Tab-separated table of C-alpha atoms and ligand atoms in Angstrom:
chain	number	residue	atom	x	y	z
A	415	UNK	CA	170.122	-42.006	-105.847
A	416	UNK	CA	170.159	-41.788	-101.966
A	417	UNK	CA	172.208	-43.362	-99.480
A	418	UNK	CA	169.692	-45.993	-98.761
A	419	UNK	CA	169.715	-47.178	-102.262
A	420	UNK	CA	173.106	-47.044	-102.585
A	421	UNK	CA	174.220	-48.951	-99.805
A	422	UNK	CA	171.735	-51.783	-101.575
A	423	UNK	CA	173.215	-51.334	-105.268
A	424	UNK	CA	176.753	-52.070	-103.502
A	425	UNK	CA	175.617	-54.768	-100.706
A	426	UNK	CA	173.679	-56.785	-103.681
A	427	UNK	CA	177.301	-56.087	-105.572
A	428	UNK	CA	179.476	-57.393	-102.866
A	429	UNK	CA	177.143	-60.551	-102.239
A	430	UNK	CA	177.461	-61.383	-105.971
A	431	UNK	CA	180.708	-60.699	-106.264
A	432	UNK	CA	181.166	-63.381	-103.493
A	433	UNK	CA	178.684	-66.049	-105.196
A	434	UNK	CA	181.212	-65.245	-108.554
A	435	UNK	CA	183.906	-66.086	-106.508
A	436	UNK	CA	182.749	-69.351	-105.075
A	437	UNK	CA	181.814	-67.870	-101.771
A	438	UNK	CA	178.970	-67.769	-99.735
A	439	UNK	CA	177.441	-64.032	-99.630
A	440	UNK	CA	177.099	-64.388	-96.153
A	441	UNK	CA	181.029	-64.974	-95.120
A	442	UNK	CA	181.285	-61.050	-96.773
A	443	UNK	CA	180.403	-58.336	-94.163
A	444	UNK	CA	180.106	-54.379	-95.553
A	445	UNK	CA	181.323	-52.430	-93.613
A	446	UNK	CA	179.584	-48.655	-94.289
A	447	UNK	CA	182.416	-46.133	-93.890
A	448	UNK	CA	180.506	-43.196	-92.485
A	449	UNK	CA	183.500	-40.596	-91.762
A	450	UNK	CA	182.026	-37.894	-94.109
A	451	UNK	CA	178.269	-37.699	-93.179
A	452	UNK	CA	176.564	-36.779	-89.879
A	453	UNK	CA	174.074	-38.716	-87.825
A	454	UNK	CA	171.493	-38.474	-91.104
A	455	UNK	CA	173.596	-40.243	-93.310
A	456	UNK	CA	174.284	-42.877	-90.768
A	457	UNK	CA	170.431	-43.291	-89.985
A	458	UNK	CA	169.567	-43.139	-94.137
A	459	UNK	CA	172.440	-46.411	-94.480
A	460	UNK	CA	170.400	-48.001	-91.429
A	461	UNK	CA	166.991	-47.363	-93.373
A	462	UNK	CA	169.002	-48.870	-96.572
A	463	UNK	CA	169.746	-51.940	-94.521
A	464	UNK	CA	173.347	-51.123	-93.322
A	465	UNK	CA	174.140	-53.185	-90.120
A	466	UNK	CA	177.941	-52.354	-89.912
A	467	UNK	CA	179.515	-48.569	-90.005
A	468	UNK	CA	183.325	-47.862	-89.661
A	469	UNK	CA	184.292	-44.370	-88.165
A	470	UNK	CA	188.274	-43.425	-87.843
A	471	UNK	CA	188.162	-40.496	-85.220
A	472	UNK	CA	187.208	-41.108	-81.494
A	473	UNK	CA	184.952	-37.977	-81.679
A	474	UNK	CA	182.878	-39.308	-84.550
A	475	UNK	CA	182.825	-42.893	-83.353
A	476	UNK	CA	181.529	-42.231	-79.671
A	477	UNK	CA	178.686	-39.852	-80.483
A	478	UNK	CA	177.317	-41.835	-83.427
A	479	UNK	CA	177.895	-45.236	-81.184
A	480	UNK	CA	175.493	-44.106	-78.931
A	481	UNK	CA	172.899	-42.729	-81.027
A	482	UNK	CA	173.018	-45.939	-82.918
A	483	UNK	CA	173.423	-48.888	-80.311
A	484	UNK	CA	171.854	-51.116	-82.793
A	485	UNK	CA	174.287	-50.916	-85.439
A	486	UNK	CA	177.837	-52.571	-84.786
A	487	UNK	CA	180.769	-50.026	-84.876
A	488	UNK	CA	184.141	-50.196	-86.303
A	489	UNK	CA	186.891	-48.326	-85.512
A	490	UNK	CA	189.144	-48.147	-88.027
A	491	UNK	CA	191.855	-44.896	-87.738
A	492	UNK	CA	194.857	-44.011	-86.067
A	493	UNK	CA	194.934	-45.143	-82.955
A	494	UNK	CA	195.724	-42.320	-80.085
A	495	UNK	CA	196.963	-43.711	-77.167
A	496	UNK	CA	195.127	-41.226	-74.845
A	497	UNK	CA	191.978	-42.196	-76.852
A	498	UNK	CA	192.096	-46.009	-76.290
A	499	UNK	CA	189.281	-46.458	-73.433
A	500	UNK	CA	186.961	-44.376	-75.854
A	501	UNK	CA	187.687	-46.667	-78.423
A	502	UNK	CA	187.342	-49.607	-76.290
A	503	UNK	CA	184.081	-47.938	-75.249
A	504	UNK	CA	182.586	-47.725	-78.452
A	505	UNK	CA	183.911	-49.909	-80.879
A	506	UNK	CA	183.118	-53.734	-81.677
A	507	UNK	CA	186.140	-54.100	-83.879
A	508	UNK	CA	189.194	-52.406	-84.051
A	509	UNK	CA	190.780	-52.834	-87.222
A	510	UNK	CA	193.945	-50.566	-87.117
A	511	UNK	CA	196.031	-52.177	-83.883
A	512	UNK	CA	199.494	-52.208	-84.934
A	513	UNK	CA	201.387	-51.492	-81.577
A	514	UNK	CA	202.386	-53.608	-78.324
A	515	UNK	CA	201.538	-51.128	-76.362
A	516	UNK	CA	198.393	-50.071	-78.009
A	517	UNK	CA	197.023	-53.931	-77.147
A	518	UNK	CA	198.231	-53.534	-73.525
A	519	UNK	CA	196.077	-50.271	-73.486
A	520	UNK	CA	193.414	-51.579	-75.049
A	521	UNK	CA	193.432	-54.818	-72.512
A	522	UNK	CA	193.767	-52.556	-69.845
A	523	UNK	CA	190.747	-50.523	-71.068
A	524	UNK	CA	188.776	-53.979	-72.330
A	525	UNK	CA	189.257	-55.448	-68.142
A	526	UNK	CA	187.798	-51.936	-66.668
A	527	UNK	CA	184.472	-52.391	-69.225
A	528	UNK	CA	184.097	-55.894	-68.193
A	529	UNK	CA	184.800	-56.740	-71.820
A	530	UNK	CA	186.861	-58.618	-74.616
A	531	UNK	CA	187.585	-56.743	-77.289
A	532	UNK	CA	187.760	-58.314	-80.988
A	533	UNK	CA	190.857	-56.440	-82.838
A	534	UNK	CA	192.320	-57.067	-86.009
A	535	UNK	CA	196.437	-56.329	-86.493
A	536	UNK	CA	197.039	-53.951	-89.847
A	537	UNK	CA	199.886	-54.841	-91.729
A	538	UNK	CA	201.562	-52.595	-94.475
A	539	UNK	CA	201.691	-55.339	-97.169
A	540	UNK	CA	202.870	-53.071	-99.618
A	541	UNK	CA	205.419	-51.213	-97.973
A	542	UNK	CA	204.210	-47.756	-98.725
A	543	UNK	CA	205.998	-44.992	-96.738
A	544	UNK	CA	203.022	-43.448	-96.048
A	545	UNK	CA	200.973	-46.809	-95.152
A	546	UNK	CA	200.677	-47.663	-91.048
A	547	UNK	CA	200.632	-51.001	-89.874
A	548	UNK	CA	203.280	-53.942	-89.044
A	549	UNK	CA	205.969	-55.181	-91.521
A	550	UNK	CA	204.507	-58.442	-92.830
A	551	UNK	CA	207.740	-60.078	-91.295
A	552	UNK	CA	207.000	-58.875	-87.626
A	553	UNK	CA	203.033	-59.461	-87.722
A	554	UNK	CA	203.288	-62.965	-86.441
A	555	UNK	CA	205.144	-61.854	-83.566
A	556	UNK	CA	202.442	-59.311	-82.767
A	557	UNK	CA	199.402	-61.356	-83.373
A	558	UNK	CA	201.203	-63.902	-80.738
A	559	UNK	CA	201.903	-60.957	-78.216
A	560	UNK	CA	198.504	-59.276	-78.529
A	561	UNK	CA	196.287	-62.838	-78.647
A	562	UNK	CA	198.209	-63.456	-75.164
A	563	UNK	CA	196.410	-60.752	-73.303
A	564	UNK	CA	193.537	-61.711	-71.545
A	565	UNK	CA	191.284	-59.400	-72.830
A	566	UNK	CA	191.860	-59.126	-76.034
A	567	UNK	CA	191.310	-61.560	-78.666
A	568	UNK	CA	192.803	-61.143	-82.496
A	569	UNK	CA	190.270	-61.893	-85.080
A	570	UNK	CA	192.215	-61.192	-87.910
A	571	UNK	CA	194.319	-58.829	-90.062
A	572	UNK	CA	193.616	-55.784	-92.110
A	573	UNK	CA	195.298	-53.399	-94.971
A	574	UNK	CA	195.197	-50.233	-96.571
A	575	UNK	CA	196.221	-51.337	-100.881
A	576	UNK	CA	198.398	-48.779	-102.884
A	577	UNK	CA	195.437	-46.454	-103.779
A	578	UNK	CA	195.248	-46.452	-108.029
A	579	UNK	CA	196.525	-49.414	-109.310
A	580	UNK	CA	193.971	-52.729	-109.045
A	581	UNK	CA	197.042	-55.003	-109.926
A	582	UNK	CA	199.020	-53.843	-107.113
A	583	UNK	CA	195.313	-53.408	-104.569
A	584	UNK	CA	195.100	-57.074	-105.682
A	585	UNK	CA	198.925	-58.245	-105.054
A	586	UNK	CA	198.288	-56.843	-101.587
A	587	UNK	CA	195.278	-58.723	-101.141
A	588	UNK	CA	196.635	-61.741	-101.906
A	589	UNK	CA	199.685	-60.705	-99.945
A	590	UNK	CA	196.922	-60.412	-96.909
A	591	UNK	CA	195.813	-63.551	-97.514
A	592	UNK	CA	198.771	-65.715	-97.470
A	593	UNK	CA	200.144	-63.878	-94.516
A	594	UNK	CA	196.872	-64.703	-92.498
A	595	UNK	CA	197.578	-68.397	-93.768
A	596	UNK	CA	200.850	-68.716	-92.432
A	597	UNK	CA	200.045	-67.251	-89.095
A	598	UNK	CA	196.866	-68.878	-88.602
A	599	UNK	CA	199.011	-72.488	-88.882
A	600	UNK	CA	201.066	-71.233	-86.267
A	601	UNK	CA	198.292	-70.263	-83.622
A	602	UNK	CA	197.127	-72.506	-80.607
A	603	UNK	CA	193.587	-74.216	-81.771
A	604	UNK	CA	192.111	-71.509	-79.714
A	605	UNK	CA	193.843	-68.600	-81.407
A	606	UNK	CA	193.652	-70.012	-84.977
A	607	UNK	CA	189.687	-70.272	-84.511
A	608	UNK	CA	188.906	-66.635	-83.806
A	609	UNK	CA	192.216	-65.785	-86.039
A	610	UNK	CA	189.179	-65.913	-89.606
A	611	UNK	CA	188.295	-61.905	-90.899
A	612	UNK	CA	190.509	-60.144	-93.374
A	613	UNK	CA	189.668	-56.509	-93.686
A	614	UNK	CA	190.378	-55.130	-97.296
A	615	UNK	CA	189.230	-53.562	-99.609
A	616	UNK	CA	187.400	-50.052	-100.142
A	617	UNK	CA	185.576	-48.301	-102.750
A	618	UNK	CA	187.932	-48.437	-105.612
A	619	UNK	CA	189.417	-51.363	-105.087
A	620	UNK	CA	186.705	-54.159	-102.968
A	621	UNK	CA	186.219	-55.945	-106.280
A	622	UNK	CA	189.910	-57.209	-106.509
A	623	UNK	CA	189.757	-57.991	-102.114
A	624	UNK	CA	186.384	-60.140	-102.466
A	625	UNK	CA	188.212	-62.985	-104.559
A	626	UNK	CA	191.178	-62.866	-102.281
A	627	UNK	CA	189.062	-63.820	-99.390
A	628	UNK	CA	187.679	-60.511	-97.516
A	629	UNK	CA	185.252	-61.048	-94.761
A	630	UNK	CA	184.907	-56.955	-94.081
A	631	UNK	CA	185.069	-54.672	-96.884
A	632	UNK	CA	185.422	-50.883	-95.469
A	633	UNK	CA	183.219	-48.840	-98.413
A	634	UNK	CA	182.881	-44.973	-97.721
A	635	UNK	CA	182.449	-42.842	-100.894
A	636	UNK	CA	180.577	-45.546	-103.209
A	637	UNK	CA	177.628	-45.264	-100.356
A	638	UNK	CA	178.315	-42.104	-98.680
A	639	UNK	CA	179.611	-39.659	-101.787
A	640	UNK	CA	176.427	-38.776	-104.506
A	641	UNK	CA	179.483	-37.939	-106.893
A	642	UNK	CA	181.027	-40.945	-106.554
A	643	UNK	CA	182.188	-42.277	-109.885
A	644	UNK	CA	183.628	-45.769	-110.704
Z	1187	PLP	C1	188.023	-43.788	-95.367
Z	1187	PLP	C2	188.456	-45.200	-95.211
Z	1187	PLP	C3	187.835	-46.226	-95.932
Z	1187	PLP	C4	186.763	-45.975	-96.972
Z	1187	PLP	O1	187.354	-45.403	-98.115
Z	1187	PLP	P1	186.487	-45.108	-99.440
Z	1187	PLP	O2	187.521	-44.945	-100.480
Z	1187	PLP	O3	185.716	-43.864	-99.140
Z	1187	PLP	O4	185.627	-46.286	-99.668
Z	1187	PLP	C5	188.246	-47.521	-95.695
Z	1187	PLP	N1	189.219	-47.809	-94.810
Z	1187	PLP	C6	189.844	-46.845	-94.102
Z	1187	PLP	C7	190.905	-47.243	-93.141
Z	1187	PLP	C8	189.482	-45.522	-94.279
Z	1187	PLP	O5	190.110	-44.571	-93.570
């Protein structure tokens, strides 16, 4: 099997995975992880019907960004602060935002473009050392902070689950989940409405996220990898 075809074996598995869980196919975006392949592989996932791609490195994201204008880019890796206005330049989410003065960067960078940029805040649910992201007990305080600059406007949040154990992938989910509840009820009307995507889940572990309510699940190897094994 090729890229193309695998990209459709797991978008027809995410989209029933959602109708299993009650939810409409449509509210479930893949996002193609394309980190490990080259310009091919990105154009092969396009031929397969791949719409989204998430890169984590600035100097994988702006080259393939331009070759590929029609796809819709995520960035979703450490975030450099000397690498911001590249970001901003290239990417139509940014999943990974977990510092102040990341978002003033990234408003900064957003106002010279003559653009608003859609983030998402990432929150270390599961209190892994070596996790990034916001404690879940100070992500409010930054989704408040960051959806008051003008150029910026929080979509969401996103995690990384313990890698290896579905229980605990899926108690982080659902720790996602309840978190987004909680802050969304404290947003302005404004705020709350764009405040709707959770990012979660990845290869090994996007069947425990769907049922907790991802929008954007961030696949890599299960499209990308030909060894690849369940
Ligand atoms: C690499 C990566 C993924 C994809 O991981 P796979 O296990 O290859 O599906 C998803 N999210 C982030 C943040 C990543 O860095």
């Amino acid at each position: 099997m090729g890229i193309a075809e695998r990209y459709q074996m797991v978008a027809a598995e995410v989209a029933e995975a959602a109708r299993a869980a009650g939810r409409d196919p449509e509210s479930v975006r893949l996002v193609a992880v394309s980190k490990t392949v080259g310009p091919e592989g990105v154009a092969e996932a396009l031929a397969g019907g791949a719409r989204d791609f998430g890169e984590n490195r600035p100097d994988q994201i702006v080259p393939k960004s331009q070759e590929f204008p029609e796809a819709c880019w995520h960035f979703i890796g450490n975030i450099q602060s000397r690498r911001i206005p590249e970001i901003v330049g290239a990417a139509s989410l940014i999943h990974s935002l977990y510092q102040l003065r990341h978002a003033e960067k990234i408003d900064r960078a957003a106002a010279d473009l003559g653009k608003v940029q859609d983030v998402l805040i990432e929150v270390n649910v599961s209190g892994e050392e070596s996790k990034s992201g916001v404690a879940p007990a100070e992500a409010a305080a930054l989704v408040e902070a960051v959806a008051a600059l003008p150029q910026v406007r929080v979509r969401g949040l996103m995690t990384m689950a313990p890698a290896g154990d579905l229980a605990a992938a899926r108690a982080a989910f659902e720790g996602l989940a309840a978190l987004a509840d909680d802050i969304r009820a404290a947003l302005s009307p404004e705020a709350a409405a764009d405040f709707t995507e959770l990012s979660m889940g990845m290869s090994d572990d996007w069947r425990e996220a769907i049922p907790c309510g991802a929008t954007l699940v961030r696949v890599g190897r299960a499209i990308f990898s030909d060894s690849y094994q369940e």
